[in-house]
Short mmCIF file of C-alpha atoms in Angstrom, two decimals:
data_model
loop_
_atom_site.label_atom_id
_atom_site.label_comp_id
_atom_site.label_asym_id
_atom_site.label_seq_id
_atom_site.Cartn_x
_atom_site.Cartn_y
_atom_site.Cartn_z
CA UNK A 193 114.17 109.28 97.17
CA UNK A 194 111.02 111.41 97.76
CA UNK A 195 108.08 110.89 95.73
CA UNK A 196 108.25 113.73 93.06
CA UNK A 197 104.95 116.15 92.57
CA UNK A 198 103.59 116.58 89.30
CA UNK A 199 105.15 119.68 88.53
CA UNK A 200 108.67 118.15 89.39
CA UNK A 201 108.52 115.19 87.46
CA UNK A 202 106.90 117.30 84.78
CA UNK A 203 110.62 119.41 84.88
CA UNK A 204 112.98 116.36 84.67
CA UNK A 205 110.65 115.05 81.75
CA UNK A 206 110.84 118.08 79.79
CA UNK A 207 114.69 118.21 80.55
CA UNK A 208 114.69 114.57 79.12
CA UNK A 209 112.59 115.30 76.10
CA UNK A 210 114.51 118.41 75.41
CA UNK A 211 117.76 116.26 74.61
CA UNK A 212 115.99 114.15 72.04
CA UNK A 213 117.15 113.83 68.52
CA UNK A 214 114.88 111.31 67.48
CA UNK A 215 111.69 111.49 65.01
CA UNK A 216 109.71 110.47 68.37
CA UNK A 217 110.93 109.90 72.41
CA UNK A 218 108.71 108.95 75.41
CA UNK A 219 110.02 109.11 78.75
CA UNK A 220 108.54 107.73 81.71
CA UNK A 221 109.65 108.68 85.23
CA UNK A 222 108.79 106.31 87.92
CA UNK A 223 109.30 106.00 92.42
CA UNK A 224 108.12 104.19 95.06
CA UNK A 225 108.78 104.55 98.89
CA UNK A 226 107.64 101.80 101.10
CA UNK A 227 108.08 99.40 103.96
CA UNK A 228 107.24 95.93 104.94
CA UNK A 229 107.47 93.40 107.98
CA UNK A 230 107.76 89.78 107.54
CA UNK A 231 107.08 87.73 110.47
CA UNK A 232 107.30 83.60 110.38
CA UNK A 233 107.46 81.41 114.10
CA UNK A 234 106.20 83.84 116.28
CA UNK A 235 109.26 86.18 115.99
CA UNK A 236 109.63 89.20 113.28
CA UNK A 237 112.84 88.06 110.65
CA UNK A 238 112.75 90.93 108.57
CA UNK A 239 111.43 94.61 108.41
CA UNK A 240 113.04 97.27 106.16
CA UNK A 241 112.27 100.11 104.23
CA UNK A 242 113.15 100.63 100.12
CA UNK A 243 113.17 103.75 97.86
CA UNK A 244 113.64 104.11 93.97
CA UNK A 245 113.33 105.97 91.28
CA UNK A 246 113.85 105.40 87.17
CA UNK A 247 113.45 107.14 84.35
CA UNK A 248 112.89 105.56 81.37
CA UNK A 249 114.04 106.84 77.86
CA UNK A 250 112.41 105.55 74.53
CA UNK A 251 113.86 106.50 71.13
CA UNK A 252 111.94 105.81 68.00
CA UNK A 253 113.26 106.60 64.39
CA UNK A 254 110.28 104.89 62.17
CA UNK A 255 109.78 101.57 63.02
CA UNK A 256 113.06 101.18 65.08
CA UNK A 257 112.84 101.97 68.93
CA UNK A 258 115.53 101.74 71.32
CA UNK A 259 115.19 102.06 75.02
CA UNK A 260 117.58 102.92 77.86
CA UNK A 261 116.87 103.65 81.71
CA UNK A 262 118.55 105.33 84.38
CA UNK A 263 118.36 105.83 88.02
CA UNK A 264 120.70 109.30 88.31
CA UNK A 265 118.95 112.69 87.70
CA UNK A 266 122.10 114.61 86.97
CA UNK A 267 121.66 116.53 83.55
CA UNK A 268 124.84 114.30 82.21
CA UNK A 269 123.09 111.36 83.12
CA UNK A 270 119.79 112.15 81.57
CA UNK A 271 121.37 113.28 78.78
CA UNK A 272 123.60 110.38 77.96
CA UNK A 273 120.63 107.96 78.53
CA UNK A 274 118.63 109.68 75.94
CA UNK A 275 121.87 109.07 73.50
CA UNK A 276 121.95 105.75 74.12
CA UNK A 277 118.38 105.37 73.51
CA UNK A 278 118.77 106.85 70.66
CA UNK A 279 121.86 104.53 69.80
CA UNK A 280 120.31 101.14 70.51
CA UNK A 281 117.09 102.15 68.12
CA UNK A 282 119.81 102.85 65.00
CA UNK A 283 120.80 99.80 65.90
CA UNK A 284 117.52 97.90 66.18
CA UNK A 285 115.56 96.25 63.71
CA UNK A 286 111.77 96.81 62.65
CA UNK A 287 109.00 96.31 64.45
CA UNK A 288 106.66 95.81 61.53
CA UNK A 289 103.93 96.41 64.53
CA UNK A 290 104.99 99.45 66.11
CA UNK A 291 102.88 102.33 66.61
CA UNK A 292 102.94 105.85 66.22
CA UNK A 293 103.25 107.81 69.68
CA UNK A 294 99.97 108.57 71.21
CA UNK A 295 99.02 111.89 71.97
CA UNK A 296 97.21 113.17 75.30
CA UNK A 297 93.91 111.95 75.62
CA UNK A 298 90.91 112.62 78.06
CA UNK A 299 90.93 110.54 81.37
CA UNK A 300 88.61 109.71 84.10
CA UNK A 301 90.09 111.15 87.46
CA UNK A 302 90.67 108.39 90.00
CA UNK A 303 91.87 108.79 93.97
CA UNK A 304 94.34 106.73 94.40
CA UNK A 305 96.62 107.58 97.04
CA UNK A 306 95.67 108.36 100.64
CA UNK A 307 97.22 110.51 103.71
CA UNK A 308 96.78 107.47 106.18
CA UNK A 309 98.67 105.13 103.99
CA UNK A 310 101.59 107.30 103.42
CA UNK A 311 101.91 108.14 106.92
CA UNK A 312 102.62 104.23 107.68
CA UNK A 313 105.42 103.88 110.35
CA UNK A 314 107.31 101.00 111.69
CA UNK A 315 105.84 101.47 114.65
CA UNK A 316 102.42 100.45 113.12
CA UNK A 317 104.34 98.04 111.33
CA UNK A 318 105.15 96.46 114.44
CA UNK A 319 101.77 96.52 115.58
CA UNK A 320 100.49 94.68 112.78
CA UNK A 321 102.54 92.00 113.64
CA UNK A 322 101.72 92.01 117.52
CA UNK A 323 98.50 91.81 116.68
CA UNK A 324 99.30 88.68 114.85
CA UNK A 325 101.88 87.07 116.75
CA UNK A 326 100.20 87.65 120.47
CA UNK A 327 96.96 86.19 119.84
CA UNK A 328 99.08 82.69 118.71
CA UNK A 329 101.29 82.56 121.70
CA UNK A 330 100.48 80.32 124.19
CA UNK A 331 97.32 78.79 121.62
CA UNK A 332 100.04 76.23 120.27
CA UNK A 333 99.33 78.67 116.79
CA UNK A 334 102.48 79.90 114.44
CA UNK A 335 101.83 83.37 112.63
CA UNK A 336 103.91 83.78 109.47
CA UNK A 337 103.11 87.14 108.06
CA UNK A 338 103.51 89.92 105.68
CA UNK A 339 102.89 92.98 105.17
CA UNK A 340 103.76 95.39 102.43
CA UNK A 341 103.14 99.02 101.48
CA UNK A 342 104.22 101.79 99.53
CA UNK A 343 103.59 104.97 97.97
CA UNK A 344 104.21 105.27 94.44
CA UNK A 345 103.92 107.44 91.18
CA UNK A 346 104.52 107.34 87.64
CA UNK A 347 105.12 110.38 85.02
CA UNK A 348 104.89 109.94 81.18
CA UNK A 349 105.70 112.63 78.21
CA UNK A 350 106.47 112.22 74.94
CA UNK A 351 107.12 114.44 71.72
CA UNK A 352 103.54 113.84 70.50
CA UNK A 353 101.95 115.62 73.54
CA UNK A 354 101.60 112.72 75.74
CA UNK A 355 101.44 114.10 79.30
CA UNK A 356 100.88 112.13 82.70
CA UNK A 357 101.10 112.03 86.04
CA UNK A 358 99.51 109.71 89.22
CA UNK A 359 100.31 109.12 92.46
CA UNK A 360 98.75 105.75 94.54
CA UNK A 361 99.68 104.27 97.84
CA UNK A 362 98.82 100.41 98.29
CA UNK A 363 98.83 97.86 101.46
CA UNK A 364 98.98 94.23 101.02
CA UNK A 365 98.90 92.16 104.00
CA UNK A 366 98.64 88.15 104.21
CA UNK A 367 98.84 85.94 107.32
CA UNK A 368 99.20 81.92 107.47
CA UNK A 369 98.74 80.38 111.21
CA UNK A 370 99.53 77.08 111.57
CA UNK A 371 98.99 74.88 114.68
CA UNK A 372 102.48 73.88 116.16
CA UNK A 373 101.37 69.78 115.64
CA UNK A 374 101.63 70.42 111.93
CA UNK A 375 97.80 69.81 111.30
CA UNK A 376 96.22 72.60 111.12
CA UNK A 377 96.39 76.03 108.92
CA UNK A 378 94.62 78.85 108.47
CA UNK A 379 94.91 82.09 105.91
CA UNK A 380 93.30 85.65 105.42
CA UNK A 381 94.55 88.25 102.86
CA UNK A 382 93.71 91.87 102.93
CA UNK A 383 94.83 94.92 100.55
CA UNK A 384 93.87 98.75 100.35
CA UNK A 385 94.73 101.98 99.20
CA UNK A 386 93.47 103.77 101.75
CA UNK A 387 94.88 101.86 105.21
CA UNK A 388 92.37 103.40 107.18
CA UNK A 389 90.29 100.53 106.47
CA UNK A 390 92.43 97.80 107.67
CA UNK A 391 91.89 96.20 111.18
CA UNK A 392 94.95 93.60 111.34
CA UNK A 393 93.97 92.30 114.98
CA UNK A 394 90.02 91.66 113.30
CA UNK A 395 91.75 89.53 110.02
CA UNK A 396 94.55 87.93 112.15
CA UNK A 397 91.59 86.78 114.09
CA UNK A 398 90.27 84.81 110.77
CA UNK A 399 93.71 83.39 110.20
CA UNK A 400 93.58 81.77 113.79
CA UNK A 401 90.07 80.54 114.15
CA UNK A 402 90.47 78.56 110.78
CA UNK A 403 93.88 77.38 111.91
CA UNK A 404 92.05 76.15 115.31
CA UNK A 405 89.10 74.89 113.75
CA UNK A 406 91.52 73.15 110.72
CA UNK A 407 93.22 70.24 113.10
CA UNK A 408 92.94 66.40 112.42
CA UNK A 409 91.18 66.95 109.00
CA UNK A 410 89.60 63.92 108.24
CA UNK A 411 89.66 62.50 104.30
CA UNK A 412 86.83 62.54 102.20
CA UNK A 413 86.42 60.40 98.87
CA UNK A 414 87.59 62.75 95.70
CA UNK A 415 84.31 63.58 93.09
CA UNK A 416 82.44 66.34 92.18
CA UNK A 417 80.95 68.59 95.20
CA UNK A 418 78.65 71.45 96.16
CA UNK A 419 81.76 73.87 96.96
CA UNK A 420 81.59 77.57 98.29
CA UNK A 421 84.77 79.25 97.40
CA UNK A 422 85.93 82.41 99.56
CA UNK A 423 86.81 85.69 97.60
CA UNK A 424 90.53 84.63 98.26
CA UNK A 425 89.85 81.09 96.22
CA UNK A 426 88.68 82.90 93.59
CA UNK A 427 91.21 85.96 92.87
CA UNK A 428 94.66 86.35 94.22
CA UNK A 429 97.64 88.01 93.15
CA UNK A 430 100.22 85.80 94.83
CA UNK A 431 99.55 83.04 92.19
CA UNK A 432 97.45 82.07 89.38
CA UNK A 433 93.78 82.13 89.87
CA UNK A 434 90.51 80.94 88.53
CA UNK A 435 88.74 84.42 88.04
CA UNK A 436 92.17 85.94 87.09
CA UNK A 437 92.64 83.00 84.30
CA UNK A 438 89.64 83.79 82.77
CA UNK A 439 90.44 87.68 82.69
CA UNK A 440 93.45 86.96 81.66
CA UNK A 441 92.51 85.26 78.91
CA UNK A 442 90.66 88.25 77.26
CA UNK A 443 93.11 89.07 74.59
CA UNK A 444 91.27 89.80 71.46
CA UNK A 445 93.83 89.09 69.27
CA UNK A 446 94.57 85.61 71.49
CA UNK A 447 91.03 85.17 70.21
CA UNK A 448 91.35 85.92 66.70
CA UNK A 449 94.41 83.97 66.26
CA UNK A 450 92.55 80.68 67.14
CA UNK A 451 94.86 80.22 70.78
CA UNK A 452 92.28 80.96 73.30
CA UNK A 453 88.98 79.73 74.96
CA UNK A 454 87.55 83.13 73.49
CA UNK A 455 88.37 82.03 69.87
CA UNK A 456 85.31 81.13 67.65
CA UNK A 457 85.12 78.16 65.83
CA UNK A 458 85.43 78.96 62.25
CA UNK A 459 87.34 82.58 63.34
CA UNK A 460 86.99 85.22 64.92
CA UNK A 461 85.86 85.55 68.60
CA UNK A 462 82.95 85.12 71.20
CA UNK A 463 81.80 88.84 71.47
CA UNK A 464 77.87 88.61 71.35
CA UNK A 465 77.58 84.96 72.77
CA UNK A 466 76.47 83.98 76.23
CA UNK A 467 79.46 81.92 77.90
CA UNK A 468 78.99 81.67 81.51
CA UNK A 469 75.88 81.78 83.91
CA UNK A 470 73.40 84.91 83.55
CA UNK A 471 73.74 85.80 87.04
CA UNK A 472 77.66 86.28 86.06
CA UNK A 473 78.63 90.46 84.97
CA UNK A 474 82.07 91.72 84.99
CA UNK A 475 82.46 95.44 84.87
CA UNK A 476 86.01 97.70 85.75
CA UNK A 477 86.06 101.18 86.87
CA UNK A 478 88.97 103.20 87.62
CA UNK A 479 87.00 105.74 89.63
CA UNK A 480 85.50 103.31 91.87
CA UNK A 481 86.21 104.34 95.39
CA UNK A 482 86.70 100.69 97.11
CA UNK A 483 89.33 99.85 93.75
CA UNK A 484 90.47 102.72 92.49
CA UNK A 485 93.48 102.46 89.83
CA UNK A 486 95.91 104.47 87.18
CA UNK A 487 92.77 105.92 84.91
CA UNK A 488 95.39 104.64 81.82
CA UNK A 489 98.08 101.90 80.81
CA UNK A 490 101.96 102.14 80.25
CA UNK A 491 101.50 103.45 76.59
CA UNK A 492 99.26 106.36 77.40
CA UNK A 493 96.05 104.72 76.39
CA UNK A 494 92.84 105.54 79.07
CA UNK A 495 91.33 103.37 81.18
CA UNK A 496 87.81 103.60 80.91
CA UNK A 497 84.46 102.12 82.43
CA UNK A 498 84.06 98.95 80.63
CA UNK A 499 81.54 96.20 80.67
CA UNK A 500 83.45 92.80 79.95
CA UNK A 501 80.88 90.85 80.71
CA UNK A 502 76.95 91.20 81.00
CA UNK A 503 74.34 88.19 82.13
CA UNK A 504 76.77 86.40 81.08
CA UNK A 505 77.23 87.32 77.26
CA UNK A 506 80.78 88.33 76.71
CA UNK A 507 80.56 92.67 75.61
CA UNK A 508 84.27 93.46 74.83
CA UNK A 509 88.17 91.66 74.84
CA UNK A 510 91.27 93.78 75.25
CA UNK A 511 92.89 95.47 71.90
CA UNK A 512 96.04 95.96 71.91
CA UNK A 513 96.55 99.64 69.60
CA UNK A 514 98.05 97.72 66.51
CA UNK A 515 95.81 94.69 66.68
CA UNK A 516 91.89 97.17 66.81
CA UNK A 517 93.86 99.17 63.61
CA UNK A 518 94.34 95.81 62.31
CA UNK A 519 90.90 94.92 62.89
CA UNK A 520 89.47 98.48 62.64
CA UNK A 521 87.93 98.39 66.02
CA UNK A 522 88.30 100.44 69.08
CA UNK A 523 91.65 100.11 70.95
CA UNK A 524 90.40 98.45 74.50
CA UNK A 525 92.84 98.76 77.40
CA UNK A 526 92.93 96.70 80.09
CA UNK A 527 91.50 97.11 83.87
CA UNK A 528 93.43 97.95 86.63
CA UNK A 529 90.64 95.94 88.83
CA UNK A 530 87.37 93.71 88.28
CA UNK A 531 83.54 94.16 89.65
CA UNK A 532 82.33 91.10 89.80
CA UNK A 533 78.21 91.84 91.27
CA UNK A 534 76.80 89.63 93.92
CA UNK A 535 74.17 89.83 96.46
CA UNK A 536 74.38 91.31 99.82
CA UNK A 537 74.30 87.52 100.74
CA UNK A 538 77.52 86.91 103.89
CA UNK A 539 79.45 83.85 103.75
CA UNK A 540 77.62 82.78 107.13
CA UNK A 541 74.39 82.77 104.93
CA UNK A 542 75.63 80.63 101.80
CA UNK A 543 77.01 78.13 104.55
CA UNK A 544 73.47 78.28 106.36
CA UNK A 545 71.75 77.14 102.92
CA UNK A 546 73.70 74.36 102.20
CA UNK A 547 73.05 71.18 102.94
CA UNK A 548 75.91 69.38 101.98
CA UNK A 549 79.12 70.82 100.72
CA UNK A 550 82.85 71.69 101.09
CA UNK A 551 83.85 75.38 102.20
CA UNK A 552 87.24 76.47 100.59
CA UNK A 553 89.51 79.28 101.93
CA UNK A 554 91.57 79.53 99.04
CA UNK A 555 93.37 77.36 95.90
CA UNK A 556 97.04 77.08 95.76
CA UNK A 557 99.91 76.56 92.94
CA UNK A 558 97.26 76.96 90.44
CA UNK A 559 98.57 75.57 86.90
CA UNK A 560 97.30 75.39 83.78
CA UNK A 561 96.22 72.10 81.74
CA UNK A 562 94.81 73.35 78.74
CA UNK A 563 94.24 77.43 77.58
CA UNK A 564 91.71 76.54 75.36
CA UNK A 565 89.13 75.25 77.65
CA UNK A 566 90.37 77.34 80.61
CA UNK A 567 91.10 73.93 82.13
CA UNK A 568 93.54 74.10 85.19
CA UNK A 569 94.53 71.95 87.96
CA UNK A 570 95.47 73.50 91.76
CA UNK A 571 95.47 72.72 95.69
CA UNK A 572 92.91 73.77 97.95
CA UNK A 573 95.02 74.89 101.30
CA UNK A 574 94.73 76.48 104.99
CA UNK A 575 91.14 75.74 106.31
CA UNK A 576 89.00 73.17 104.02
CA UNK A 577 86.01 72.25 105.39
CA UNK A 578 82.91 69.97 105.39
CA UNK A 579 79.60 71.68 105.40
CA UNK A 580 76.73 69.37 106.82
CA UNK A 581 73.09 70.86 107.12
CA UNK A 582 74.07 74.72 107.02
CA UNK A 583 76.66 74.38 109.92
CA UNK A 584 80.29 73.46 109.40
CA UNK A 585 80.88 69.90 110.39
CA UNK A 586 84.37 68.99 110.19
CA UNK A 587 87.69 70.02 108.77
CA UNK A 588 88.56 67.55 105.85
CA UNK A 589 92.33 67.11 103.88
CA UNK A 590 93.31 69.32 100.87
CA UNK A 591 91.90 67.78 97.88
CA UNK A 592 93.37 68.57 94.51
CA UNK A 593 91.08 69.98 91.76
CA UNK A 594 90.92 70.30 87.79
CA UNK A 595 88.56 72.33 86.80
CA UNK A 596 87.52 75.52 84.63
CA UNK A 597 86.61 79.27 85.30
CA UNK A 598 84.13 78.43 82.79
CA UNK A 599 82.36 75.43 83.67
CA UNK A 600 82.60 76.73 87.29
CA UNK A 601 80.78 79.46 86.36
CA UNK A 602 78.06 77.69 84.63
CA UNK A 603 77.59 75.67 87.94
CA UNK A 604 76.75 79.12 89.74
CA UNK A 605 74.77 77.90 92.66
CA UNK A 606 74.85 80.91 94.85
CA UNK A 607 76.71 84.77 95.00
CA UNK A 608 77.58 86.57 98.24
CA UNK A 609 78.53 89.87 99.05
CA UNK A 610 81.73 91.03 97.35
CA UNK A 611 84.60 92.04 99.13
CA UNK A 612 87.80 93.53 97.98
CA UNK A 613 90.40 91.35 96.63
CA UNK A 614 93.64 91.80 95.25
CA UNK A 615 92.55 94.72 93.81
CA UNK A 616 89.22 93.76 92.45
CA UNK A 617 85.38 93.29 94.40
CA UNK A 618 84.76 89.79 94.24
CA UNK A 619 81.83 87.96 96.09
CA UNK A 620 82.01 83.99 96.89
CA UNK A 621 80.37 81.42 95.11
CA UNK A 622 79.02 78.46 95.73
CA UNK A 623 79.26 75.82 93.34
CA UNK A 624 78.06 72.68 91.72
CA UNK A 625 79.99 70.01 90.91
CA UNK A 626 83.25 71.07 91.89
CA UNK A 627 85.67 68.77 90.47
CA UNK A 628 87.95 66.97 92.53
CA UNK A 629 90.70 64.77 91.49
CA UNK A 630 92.85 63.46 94.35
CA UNK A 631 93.75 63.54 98.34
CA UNK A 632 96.58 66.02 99.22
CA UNK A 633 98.53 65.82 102.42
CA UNK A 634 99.57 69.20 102.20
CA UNK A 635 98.16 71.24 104.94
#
């Protein structure tokens, strides 16, 4: 399906709303159009194209809400989704926390989709993966790639005068190279909205020299070490993360409620107190040009620029609507992306300045131990190294870790310059007394 302009999804919104019987009805039109390639051995396995589109229907009589979806535009089908919406909320019970509709608000304007990134073909599809796969052949080097993209929008109106519309496009592309002996691996991750930007020959070429510079790792005794962590070690959205735990973890009413690191002893939460090293701010901006994102949330609320954290002192959490009335605060949604400052500091120079310490390319199958301390365990994988007098000495095995966003941040050696990541500007870090817990022999 094409990707609908504002004033056409506006039309089969209207048409939607106009078959409502209910006190209250939201409907929210959604569609993406993409493409991918996924590449493992050398040798493309799958490439393919999708398309989609949904509208959802939500009926609310009081505190009852029903909700019903379809995927066919005919004015039958519209119209007997909205009855069954309206069907499944009679039948519902309360929701002694539902909220009243919201009506339009103001929002920031953010660009979000780009020309260049629509205009993706598989022919540059299958250049992404040449450039990949071609640099490995004949190296005794493996690609196994991905990569991703769409263009995408979402429409919301309801009977209270909610009315929106955006349109993004995104790119996502990860690469692992392994050696063909099995003993060496390397990894890069890039993602845009504007595709422009991407040079997949330049970040294959990271993949490959850590793979090459990864083989015969030697072991090292597990304890606490000097570490400098990559963006990619840091943030990812392909599993749980350090930076992302943390961010995650900013639910006010988590906080409250006693069930999170950000709970107070004695009730309450941490806004006001200093939790985390003073170098340490965390800002989101919806208008920023290198992470630009949806200026509002599924249920109409805006995004807005927020400071989460400043110096270190935690400034706001995330309220849900029903939990700031509750509270009588301000209704706080959450980013689309993170800012995380640094310094204009390259990885090359944090490496130069230390003299003894292990270089991490990223943390795998991240899990937690214990949500109230932040406290999780996780691999480090493709391309661990062994820093020796400002030059990298040696690759060593994957180690596995427990440790915390929090004390990690309160061993803040060193920031770099950040770099986008999974839809937020991280920098690396170098750390103190990096926990580490055991020898791995993954690779």
């Amino acid at each position: 399906m094409p990707i609908l302009t504002k004033e056409e999804a506006q039309a089969i919104l209207s048409k939607a709303l106009g078959y409502s019987k209910a006190p209250e009805c939201e409907v929210n039109l959604g569609g993406s159009v993409g493409g991918n390639i996924r590449y493992a051995r050398n040798t493309v396995s799958t490439s393919g194209e999708n398309s989609n589109m949904t509208l959802v229907v939500q009926s609310k009589f009081g505190k009852k809400t029903g909700t019903a979806t379809v995927n066919e535009f005919t004015d039958a089908a519209i119209e007997r989704t909205v009855r069954r919406a309206e069907e499944l909320a009679q039948l519902a019970p309360e929701n002694p926390e539902a909220m009243p509709l919201l009506g339009q608000q103001k929002y920031l304007e953010s660009v979000t989709a780009f020309a260049s990134t629509e205009g993706i073909t598989p022919e540059y599809r299958t250049k992404v993966a040449e450039d990949s796969i071609i640099p490995c052949t004949g190296k005794d080097l493996q690609a196994a790639g991905f990569l991703d993209h769409d263009t995408s929008f979402g429409a919301v109106a309801n009977s209270a005068g909610l009315s929106l519309y955006q349109k993004s496009t995104s790119v996502e592309f990860t690469l692992t190279v392994r050696t063909t002996d099995g003993t060496g691996s390397g990894y890069v991750t890039r993602d845009y909205n504007d595709v422009s930007q991407f040079n997949s020959a330049a970040a294959s070429q990271v993949a490959i020299e850590k793979a090459l510079r990864s083989r015969e790792a030697k072991a090292i005794e597990p304890g606490k070490y000097t570490v400098i962590l990559e963006p990619a070690a840091l943030l990812a959205n392909t599993d749980a993360s350090l930076i992302g735990a943390m961010i995650n973890a900013m639910d006010a009413r988590s906080a409250d409620e006693g069930r999170s690191f950000f709970s107070k002893k004695g009730g309450g939460n941490k806004i006001g107190e200093k939790f985390i090293d003073e170098r340490i701010s965390v800002f989101s901006d919806p208008t920023n040009s290198d992470i630009p994102s949806t200026p509002w949330v599924g249920d109409g609320r805006p995004r807005e620029k927020t400071t989460w954290v400043e110096n270190g002192v935690l400034q706001n959490l995330f309220y849900s609507r029903y939990w700031a009335e509750k509270k009588e605060k301000k209704s706080i949604a959450p980013p689309g992306g993170i800012i995380i400052p640094g310094t204009n500091a390259s990885l090359e120079d944090l490496i130069k300045d230390t003299k003894k310490g292990i270089l991490i390319t990223r943390l795998w199958y991240i899990r937690p131990v214990d949500p109230q301390t932040l406290l999780y365990t996780g691999l480090t994988r493709d391309g661990t190294f062994f820093i020796e007098n400002g030059k990298i000495a040696f690759p060593i095995k994957n180690m596995r870790f427990n440790e915390s966003p929090i004390i990690m941040l309160n061993n803040l050696e060193a920031l770099g310059k950040p770099v986008r990541m999974a839809g937020n500007m991280i920098p690396p870090m170098k750390i103190r007394d990096f926990t580490f817990e055991s020898l791995s022999d993954a690779v």
